[in-house]
PDB file of C-alpha atoms in Angstrom:
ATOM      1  CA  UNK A   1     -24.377 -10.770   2.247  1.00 94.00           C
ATOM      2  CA  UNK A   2     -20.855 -10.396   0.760  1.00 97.00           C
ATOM      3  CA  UNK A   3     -17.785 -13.255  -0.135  1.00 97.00           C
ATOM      4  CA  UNK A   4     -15.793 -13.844   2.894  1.00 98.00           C
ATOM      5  CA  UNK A   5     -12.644 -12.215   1.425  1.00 97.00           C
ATOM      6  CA  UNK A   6     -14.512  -9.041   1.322  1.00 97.00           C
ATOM      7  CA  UNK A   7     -16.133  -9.129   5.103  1.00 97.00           C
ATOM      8  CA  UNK A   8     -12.445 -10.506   6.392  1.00 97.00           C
ATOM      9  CA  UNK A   9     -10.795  -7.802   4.524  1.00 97.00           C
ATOM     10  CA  UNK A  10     -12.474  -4.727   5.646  1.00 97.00           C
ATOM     11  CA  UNK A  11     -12.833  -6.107   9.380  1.00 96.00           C
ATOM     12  CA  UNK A  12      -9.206  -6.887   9.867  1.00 95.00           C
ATOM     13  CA  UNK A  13      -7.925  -3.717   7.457  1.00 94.00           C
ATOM     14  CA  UNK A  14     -11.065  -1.171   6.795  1.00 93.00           C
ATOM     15  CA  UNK A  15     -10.599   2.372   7.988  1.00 91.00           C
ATOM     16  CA  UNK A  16     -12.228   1.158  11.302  1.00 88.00           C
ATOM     17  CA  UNK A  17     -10.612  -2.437  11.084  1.00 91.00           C
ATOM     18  CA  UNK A  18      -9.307  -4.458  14.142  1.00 92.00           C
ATOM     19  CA  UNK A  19      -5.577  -3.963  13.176  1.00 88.00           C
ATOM     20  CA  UNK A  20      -5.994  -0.327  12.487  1.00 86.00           C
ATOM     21  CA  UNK A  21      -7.209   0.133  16.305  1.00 83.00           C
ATOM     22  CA  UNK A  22      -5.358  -2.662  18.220  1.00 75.00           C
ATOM     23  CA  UNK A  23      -1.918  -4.324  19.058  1.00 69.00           C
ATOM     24  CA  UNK A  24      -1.854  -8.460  18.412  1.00 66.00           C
ATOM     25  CA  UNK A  25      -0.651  -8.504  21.651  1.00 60.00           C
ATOM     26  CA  UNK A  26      -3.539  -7.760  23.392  1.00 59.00           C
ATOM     27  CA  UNK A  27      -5.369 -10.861  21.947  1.00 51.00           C
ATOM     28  CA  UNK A  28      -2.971 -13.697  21.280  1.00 58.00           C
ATOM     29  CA  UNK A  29       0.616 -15.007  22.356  1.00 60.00           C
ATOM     30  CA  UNK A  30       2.552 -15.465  19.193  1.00 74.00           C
ATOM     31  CA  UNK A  31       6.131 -16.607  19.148  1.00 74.00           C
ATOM     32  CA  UNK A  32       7.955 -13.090  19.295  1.00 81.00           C
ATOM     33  CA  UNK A  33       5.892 -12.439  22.589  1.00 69.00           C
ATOM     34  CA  UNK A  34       6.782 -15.620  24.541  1.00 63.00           C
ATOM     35  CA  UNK A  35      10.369 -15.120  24.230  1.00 73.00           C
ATOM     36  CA  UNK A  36      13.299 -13.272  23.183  1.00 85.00           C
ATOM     37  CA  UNK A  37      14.655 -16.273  23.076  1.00 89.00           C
ATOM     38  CA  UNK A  38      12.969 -16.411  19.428  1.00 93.00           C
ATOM     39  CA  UNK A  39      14.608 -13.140  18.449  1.00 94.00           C
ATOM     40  CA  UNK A  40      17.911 -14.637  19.088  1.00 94.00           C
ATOM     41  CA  UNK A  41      17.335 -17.153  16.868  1.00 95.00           C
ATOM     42  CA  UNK A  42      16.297 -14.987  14.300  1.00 97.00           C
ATOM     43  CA  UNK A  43      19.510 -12.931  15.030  1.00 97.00           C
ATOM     44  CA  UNK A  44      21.134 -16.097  15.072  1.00 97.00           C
ATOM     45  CA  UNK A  45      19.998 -17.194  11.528  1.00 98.00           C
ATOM     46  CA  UNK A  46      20.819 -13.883  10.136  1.00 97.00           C
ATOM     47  CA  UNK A  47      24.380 -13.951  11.754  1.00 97.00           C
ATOM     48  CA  UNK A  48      24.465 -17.641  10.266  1.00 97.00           C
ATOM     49  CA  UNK A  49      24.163 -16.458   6.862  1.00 97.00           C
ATOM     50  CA  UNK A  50      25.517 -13.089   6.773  1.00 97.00           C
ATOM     51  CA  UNK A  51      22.537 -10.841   6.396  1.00 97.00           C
ATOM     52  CA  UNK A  52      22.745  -7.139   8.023  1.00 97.00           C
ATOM     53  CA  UNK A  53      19.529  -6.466   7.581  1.00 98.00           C
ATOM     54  CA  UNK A  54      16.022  -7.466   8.566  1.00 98.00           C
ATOM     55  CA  UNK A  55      12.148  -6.123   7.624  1.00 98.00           C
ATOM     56  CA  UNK A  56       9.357  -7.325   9.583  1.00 98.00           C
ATOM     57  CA  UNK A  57       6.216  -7.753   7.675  1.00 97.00           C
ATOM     58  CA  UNK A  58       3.425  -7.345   9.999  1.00 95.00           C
ATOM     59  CA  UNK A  59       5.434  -6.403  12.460  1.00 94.00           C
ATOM     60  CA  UNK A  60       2.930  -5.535  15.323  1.00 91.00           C
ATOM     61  CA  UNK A  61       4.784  -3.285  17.587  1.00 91.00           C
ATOM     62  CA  UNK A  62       7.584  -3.527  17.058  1.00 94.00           C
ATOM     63  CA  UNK A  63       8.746  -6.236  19.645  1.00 95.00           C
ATOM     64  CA  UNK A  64      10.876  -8.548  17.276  1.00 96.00           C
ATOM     65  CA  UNK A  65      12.876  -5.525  15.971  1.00 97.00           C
ATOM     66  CA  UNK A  66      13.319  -3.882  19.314  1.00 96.00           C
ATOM     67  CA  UNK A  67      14.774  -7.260  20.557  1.00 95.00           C
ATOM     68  CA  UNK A  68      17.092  -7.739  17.788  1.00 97.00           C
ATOM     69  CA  UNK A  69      18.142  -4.428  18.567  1.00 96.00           C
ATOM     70  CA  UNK A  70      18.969  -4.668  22.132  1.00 95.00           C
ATOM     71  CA  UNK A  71      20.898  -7.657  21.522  1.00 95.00           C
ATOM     72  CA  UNK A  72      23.103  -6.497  18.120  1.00 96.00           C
ATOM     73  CA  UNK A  73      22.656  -2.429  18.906  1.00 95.00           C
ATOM     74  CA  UNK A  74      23.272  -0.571  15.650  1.00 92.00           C
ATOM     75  CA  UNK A  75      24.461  -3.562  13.973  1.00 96.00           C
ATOM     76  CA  UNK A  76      21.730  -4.416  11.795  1.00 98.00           C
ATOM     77  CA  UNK A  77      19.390  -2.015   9.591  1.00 98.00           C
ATOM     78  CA  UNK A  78      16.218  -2.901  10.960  1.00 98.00           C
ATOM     79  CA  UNK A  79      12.483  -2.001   9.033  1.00 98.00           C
ATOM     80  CA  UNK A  80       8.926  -2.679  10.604  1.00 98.00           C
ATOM     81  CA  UNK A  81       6.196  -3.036   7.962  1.00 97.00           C
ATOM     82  CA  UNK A  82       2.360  -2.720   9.411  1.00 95.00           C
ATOM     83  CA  UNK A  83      -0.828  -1.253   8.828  1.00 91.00           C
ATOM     84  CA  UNK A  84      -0.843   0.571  12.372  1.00 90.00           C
ATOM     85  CA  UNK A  85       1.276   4.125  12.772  1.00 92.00           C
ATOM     86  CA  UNK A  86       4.534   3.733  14.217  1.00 95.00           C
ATOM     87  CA  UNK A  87       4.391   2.657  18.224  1.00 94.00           C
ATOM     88  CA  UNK A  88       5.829   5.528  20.079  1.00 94.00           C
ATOM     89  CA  UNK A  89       7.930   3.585  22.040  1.00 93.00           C
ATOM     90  CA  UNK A  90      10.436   2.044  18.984  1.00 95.00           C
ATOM     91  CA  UNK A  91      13.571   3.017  19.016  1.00 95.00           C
ATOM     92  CA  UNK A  92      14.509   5.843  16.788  1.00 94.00           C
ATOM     93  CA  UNK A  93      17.109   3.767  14.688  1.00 95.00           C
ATOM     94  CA  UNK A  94      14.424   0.925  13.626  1.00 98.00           C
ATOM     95  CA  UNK A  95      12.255   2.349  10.440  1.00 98.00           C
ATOM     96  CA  UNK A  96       8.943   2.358  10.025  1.00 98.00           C
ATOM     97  CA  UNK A  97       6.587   2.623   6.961  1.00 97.00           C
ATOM     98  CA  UNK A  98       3.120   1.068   5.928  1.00 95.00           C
ATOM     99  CA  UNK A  99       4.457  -0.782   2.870  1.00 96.00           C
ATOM    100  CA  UNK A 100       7.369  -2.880   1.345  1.00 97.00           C
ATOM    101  CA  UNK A 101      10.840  -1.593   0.739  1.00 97.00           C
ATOM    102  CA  UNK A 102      11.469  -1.841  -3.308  1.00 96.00           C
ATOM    103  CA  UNK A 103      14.274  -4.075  -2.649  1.00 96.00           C
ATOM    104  CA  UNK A 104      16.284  -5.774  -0.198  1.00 96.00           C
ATOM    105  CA  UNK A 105      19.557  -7.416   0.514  1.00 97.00           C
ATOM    106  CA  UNK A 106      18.989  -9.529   3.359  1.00 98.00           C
ATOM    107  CA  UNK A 107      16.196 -11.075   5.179  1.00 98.00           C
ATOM    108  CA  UNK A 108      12.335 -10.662   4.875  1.00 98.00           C
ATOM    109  CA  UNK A 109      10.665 -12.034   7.821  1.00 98.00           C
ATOM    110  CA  UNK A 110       7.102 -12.701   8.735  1.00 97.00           C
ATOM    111  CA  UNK A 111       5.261 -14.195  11.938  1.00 95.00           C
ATOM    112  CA  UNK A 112       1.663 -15.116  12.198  1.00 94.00           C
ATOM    113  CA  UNK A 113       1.019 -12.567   9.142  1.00 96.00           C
ATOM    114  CA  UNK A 114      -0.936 -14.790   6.157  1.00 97.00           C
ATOM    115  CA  UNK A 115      -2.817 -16.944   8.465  1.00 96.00           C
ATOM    116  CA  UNK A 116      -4.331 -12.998   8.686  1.00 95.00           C
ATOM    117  CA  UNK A 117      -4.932 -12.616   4.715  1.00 97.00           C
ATOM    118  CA  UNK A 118      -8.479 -13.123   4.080  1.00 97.00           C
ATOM    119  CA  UNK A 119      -9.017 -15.228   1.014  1.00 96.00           C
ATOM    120  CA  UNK A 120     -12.177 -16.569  -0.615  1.00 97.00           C
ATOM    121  CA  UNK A 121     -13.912 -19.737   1.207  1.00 98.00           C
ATOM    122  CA  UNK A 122     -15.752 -21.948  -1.029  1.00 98.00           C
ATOM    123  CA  UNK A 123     -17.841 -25.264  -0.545  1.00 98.00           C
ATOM    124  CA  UNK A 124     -19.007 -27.951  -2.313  1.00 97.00           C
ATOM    125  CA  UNK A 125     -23.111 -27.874  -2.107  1.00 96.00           C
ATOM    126  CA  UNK A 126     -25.256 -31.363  -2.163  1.00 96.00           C
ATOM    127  CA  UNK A 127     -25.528 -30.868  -6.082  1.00 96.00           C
ATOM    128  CA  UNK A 128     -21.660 -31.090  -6.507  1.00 95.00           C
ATOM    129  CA  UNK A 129     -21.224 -27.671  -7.511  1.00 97.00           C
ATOM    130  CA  UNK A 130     -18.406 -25.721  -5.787  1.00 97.00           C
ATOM    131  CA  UNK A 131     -20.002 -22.059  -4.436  1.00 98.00           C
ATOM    132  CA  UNK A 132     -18.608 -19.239  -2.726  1.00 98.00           C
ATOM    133  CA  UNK A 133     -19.464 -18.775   0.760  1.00 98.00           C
ATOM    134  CA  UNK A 134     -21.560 -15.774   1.663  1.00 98.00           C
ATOM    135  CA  UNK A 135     -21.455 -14.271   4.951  1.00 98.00           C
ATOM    136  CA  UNK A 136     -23.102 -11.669   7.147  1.00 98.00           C
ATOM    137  CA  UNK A 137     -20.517  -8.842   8.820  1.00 97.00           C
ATOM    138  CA  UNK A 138     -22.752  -7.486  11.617  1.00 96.00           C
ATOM    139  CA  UNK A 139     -23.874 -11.208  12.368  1.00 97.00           C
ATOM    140  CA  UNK A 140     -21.442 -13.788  11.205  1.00 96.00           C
ATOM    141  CA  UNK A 141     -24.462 -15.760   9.283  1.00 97.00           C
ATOM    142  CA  UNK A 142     -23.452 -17.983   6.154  1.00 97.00           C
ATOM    143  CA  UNK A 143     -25.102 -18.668   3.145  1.00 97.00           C
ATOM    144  CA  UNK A 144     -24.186 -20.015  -0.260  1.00 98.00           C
ATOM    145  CA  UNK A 145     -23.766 -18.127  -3.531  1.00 97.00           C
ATOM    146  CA  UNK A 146     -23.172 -18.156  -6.837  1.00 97.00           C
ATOM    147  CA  UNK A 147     -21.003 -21.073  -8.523  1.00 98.00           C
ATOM    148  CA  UNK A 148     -17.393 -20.513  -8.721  1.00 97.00           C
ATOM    149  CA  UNK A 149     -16.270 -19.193 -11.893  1.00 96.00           C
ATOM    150  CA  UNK A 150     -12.869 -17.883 -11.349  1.00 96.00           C
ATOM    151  CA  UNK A 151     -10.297 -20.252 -13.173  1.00 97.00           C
ATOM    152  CA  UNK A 152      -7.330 -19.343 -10.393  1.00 97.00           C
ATOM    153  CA  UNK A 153      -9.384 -20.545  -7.943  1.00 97.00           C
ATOM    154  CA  UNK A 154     -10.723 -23.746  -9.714  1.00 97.00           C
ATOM    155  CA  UNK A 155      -7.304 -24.676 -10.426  1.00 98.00           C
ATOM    156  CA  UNK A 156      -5.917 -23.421  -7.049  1.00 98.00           C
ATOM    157  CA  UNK A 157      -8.796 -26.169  -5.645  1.00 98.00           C
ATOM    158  CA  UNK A 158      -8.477 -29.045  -7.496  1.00 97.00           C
ATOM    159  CA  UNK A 159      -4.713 -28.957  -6.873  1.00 98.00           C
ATOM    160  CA  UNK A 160      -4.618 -28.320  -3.182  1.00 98.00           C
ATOM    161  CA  UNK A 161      -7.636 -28.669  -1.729  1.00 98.00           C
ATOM    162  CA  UNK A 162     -10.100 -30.562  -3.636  1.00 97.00           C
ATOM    163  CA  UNK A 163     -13.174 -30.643  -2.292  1.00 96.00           C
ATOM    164  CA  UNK A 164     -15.222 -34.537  -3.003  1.00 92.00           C
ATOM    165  CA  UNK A 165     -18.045 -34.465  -0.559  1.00 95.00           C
ATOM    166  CA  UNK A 166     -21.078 -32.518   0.213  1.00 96.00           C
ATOM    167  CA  UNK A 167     -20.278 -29.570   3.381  1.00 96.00           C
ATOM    168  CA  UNK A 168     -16.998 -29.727   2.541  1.00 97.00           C
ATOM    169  CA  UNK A 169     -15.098 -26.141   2.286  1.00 97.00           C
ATOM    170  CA  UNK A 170     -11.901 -24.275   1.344  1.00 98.00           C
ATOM    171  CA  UNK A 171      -9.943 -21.579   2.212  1.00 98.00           C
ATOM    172  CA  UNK A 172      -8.565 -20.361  -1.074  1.00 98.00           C
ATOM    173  CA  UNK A 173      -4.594 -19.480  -1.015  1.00 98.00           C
ATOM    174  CA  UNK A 174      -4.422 -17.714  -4.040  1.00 98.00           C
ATOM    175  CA  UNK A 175      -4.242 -13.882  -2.598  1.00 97.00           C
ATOM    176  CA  UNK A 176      -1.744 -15.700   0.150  1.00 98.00           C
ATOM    177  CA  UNK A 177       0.432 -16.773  -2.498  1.00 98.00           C
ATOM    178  CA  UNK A 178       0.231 -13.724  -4.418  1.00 98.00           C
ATOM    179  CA  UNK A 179       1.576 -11.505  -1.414  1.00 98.00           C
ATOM    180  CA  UNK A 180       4.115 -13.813  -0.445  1.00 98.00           C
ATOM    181  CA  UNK A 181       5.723 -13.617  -3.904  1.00 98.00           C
ATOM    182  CA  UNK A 182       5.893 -10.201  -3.920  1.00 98.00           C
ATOM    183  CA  UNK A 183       7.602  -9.989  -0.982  1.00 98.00           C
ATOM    184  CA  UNK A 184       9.719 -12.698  -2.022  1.00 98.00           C
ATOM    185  CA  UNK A 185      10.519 -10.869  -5.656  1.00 97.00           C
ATOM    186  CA  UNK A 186      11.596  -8.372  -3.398  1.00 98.00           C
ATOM    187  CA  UNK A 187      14.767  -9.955  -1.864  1.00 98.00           C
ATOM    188  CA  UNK A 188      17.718  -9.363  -3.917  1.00 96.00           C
ATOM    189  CA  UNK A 189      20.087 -11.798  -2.094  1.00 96.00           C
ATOM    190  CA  UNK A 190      19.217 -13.064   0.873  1.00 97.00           C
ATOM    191  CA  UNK A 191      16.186 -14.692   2.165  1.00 98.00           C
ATOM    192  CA  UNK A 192      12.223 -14.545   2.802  1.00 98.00           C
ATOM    193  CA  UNK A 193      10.748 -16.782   5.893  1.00 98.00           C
ATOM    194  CA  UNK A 194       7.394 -16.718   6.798  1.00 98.00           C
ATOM    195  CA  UNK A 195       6.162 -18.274   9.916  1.00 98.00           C
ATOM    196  CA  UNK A 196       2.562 -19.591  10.528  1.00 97.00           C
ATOM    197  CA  UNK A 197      -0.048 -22.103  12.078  1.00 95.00           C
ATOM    198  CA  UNK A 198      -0.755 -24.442   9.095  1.00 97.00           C
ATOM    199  CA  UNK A 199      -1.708 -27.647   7.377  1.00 98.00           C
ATOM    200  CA  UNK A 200      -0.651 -29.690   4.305  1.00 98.00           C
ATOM    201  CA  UNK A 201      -2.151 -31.771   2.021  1.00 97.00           C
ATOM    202  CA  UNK A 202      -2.697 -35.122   4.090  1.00 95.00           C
ATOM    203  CA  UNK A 203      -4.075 -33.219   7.013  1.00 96.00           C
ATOM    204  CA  UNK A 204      -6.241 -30.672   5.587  1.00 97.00           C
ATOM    205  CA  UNK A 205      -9.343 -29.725   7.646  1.00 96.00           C
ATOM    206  CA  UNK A 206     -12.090 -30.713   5.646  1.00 94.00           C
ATOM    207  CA  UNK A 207     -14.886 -27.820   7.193  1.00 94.00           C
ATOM    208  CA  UNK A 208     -12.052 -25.074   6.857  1.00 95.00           C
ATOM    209  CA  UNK A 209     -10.109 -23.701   9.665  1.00 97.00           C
ATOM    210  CA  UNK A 210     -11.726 -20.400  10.110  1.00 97.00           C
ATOM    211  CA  UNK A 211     -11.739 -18.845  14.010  1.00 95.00           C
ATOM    212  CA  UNK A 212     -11.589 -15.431  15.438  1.00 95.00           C
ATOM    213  CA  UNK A 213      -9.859 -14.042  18.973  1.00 92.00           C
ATOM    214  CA  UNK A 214     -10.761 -11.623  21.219  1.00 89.00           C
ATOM    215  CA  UNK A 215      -8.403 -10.771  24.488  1.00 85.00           C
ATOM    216  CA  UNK A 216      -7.039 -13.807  24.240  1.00 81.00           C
ATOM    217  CA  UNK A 217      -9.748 -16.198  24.338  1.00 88.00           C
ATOM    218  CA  UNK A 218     -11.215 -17.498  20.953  1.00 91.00           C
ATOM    219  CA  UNK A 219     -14.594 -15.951  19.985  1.00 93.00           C
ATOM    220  CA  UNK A 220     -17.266 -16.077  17.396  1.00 95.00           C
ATOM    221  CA  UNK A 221     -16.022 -15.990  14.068  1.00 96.00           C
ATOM    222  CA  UNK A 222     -18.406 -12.269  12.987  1.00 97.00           C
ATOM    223  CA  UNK A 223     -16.487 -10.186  10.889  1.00 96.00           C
ATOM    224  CA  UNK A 224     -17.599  -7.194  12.130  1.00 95.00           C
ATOM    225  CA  UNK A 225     -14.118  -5.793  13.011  1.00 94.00           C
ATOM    226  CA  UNK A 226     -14.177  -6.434  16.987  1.00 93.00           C
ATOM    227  CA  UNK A 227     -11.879  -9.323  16.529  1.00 93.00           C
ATOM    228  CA  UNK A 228      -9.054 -10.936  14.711  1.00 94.00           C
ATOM    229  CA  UNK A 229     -10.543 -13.339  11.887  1.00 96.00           C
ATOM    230  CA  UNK A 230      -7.625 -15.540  11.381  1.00 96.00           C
ATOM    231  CA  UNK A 231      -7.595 -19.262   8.936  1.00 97.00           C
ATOM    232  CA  UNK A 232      -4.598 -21.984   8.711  1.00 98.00           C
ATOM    233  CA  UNK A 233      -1.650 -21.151   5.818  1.00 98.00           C
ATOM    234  CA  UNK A 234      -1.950 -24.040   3.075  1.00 98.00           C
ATOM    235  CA  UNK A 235       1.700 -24.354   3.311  1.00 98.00           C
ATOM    236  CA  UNK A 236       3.154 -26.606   1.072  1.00 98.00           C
ATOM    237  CA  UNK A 237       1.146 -24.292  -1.560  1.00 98.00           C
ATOM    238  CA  UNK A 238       2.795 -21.708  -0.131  1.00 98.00           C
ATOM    239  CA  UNK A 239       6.319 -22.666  -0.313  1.00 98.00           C
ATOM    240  CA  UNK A 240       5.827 -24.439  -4.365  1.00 98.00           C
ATOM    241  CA  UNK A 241       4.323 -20.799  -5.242  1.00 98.00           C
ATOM    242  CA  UNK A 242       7.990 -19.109  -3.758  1.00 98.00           C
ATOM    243  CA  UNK A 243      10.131 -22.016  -4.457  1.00 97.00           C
ATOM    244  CA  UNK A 244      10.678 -22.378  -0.670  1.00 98.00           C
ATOM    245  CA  UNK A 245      11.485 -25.413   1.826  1.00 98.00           C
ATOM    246  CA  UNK A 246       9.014 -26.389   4.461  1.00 98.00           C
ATOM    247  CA  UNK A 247       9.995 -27.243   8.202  1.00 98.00           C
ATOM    248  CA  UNK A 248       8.468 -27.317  11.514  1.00 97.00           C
ATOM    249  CA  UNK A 249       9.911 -24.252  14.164  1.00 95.00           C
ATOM    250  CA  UNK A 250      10.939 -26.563  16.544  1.00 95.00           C
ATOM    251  CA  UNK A 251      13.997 -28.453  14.137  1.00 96.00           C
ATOM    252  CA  UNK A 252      14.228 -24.883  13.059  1.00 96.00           C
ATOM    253  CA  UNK A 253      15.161 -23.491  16.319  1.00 95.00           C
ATOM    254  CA  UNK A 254      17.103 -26.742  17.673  1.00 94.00           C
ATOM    255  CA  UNK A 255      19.445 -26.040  14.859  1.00 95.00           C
ATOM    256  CA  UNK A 256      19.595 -22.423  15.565  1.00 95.00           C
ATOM    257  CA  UNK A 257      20.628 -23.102  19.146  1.00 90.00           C
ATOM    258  CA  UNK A 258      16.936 -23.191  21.209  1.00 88.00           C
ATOM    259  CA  UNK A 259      17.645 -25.560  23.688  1.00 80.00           C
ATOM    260  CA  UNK A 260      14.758 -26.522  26.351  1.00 62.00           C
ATOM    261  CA  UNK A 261      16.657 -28.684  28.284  1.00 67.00           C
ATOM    262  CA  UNK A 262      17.425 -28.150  32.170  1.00 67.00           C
ATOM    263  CA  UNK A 263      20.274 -26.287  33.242  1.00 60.00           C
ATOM    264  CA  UNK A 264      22.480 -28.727  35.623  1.00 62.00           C
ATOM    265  CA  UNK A 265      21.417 -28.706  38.820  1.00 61.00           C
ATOM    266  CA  UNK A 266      25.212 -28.776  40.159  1.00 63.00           C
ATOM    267  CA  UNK A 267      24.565 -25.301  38.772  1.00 58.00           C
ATOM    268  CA  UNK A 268      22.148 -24.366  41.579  1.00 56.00           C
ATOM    269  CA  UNK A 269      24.897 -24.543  44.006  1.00 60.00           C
ATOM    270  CA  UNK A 270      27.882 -22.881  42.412  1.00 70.00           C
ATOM    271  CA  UNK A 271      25.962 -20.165  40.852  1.00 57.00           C
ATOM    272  CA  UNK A 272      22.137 -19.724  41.914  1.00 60.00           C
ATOM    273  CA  UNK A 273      21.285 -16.390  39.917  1.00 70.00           C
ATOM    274  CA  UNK A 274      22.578 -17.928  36.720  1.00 58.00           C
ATOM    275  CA  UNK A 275      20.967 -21.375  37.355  1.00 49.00           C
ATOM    276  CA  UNK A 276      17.861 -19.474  37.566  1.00 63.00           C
ATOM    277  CA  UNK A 277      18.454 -17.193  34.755  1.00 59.00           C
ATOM    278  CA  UNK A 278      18.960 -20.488  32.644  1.00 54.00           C
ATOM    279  CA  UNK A 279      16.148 -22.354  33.766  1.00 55.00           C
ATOM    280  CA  UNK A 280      13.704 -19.399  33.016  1.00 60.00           C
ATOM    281  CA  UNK A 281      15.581 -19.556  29.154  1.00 64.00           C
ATOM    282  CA  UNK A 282      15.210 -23.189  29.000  1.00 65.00           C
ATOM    283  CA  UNK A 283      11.545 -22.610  29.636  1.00 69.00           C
ATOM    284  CA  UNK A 284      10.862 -20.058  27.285  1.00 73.00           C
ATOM    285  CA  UNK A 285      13.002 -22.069  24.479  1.00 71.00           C
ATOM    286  CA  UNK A 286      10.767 -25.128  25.408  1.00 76.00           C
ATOM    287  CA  UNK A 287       7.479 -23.529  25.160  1.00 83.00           C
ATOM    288  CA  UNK A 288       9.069 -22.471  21.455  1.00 83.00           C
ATOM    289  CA  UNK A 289       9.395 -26.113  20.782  1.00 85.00           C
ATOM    290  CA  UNK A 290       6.723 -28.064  21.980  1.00 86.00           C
ATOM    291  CA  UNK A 291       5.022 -30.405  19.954  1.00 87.00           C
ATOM    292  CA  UNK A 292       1.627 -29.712  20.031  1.00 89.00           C
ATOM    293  CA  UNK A 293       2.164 -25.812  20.761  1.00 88.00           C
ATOM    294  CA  UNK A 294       4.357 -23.516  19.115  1.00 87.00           C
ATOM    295  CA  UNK A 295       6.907 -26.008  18.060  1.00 86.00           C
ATOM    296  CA  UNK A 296       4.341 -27.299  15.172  1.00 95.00           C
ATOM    297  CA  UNK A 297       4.487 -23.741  13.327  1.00 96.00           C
ATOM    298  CA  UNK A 298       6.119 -23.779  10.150  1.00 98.00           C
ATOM    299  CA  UNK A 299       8.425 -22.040   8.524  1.00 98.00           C
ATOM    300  CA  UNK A 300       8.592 -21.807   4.776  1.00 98.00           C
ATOM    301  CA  UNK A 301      12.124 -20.607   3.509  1.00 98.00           C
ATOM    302  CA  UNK A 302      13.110 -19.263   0.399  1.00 98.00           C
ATOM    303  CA  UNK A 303      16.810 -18.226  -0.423  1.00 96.00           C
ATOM    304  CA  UNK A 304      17.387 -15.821  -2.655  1.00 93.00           C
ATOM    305  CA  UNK A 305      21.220 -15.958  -4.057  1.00 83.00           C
TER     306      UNK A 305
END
């Protein structure tokens, strides 16, 4: 058996890992897939702020980019960063490359990426003593191991997620952080915002958050590479380790213009096609919104002036 940063690692980003073979699309619905009502927003907070140019971190296939694209055509320099080759079907003025860009003057953006950097789990055994969790790739089995010994992760623990009873476990946010603040050192003037499923200090789960997809239904959590291992951001660790602001995508998008609400229905009669074209965007914009759904994501912010 092996740590679970180690198993998560090589499932998700070994040489035969799940995000070397497949496209997040085909397993979840994230934000940039419901809607391009989201990329508008996005183009919108870039417009806001005077940006002209955008990298996506994990940036799947491409869709954000190719949306903000469409709707601002050769307007914006626009850079995917992923793991996977570039998909065929980008167009030819959006970049492409497997790592970071040295530097960058305007705005580094990433969606659903560190709930998908695997970090150390550790739990608190019936002795008191806080042990790393073991796990099994082909099989998904746990086991304890040795006592923790690694002073970024004690401290990381006892600040944000200390652990008091027996069974209780954490999902470490130290190699989160780390990444994030590279990307954020990055930014020369502009901004970094990274948007994810997550949980603060009040509301941490106290067994972890640990679950794994497959095709769009969730699945045993075996880190075997068939499916995407995935674990709530600690957030407000997150944004004190960048210096960033925390705030939930739905007051995020209301402010940059997502509106669910109905078109009027007087509408209907003087212009069906665009009543209907406006109720289908009123739909999408709610789905980004809803409380209980995609509205609860956060987004930590960090400006960089």
């Amino acid at each position: 058996m092996i740590g679970w940063r180690e198993a998560w690692d090589d499932a998700l980003y070994g040489p035969d890992g799940f995000y070397r073979r497949e496209s997040p699309a085909a397993h979840f619905r994230t934000s940039v897939h419901a809607s391009t009502v989201f990329a508008a927003a996005i183009l919108a907070y870039v417009r806001r702020h005077d940006l002209h140019a955008v990298v996506d971190v994990g940036a799947g296939r491409g869709e954000l980019l190719t949306a903000l694209d469409a709707m601002a055509p050769g307007q914006l320099a626009l850079l995917g960063v992923d793991v996977r080759p570039r998909p065929p079907e980008l167009p030819e003025r959006i970049g492409w490359r497997d790592h970071l860009p040295e530097q960058l003057e305007g705005l580094m953006f990433a969606n659903e990426l560190l709930d998908d950097v695997p970090c150390e789990i550790v739990e608190r055994d019936r002795d008191g003593v806080l042990r790393t969790v073991l796990v099994d790739p082909a099989t998904g089995a746990e086991q304890l191991g040795a006592p923790v010994r690694d002073p970024r992760t004690l401290e990381w623990v006892e600040a944000w997620w200390p652990l008091t009873e027996p069974g209780e476990r954490a999902e470490v946010g130290v190699a989160r952080e780390a990444l994030w603040r590279d990307v954020v050192s990055r930014v020369e003037g502009g901004a970094a915002i990274a948007v994810d499923y997550g949980h603060r200090a009040a509301d941490r789960p106290p067994y972890g958050s640990l679950r794994a997809y497959r095709d769009g239904v969730e699945a045993d959590v075996v880190p075997d590479g068939s499916c995407d291992v995935t674990a709530h951001v600690a957030v407000d660790a997150l944004a004190t380790a960048v210096g960033g602001t925390l705030a939930r995508q739905r007051d995020v998008l209301r402010d940059l213009g997502v509106d669910g609400s109905r078109p009027p229905l007087s509408l209907a009669s003087s212009d069906p096609q665009a009543y209907v074209a406006a109720l289908v965007t009123a739909s999408e914009a709610a789905e980004l919104t809803a409380s209980g759904g995609l509205g609860d994501f956060w987004w930590v912010i960090t400006p960089v002036r």
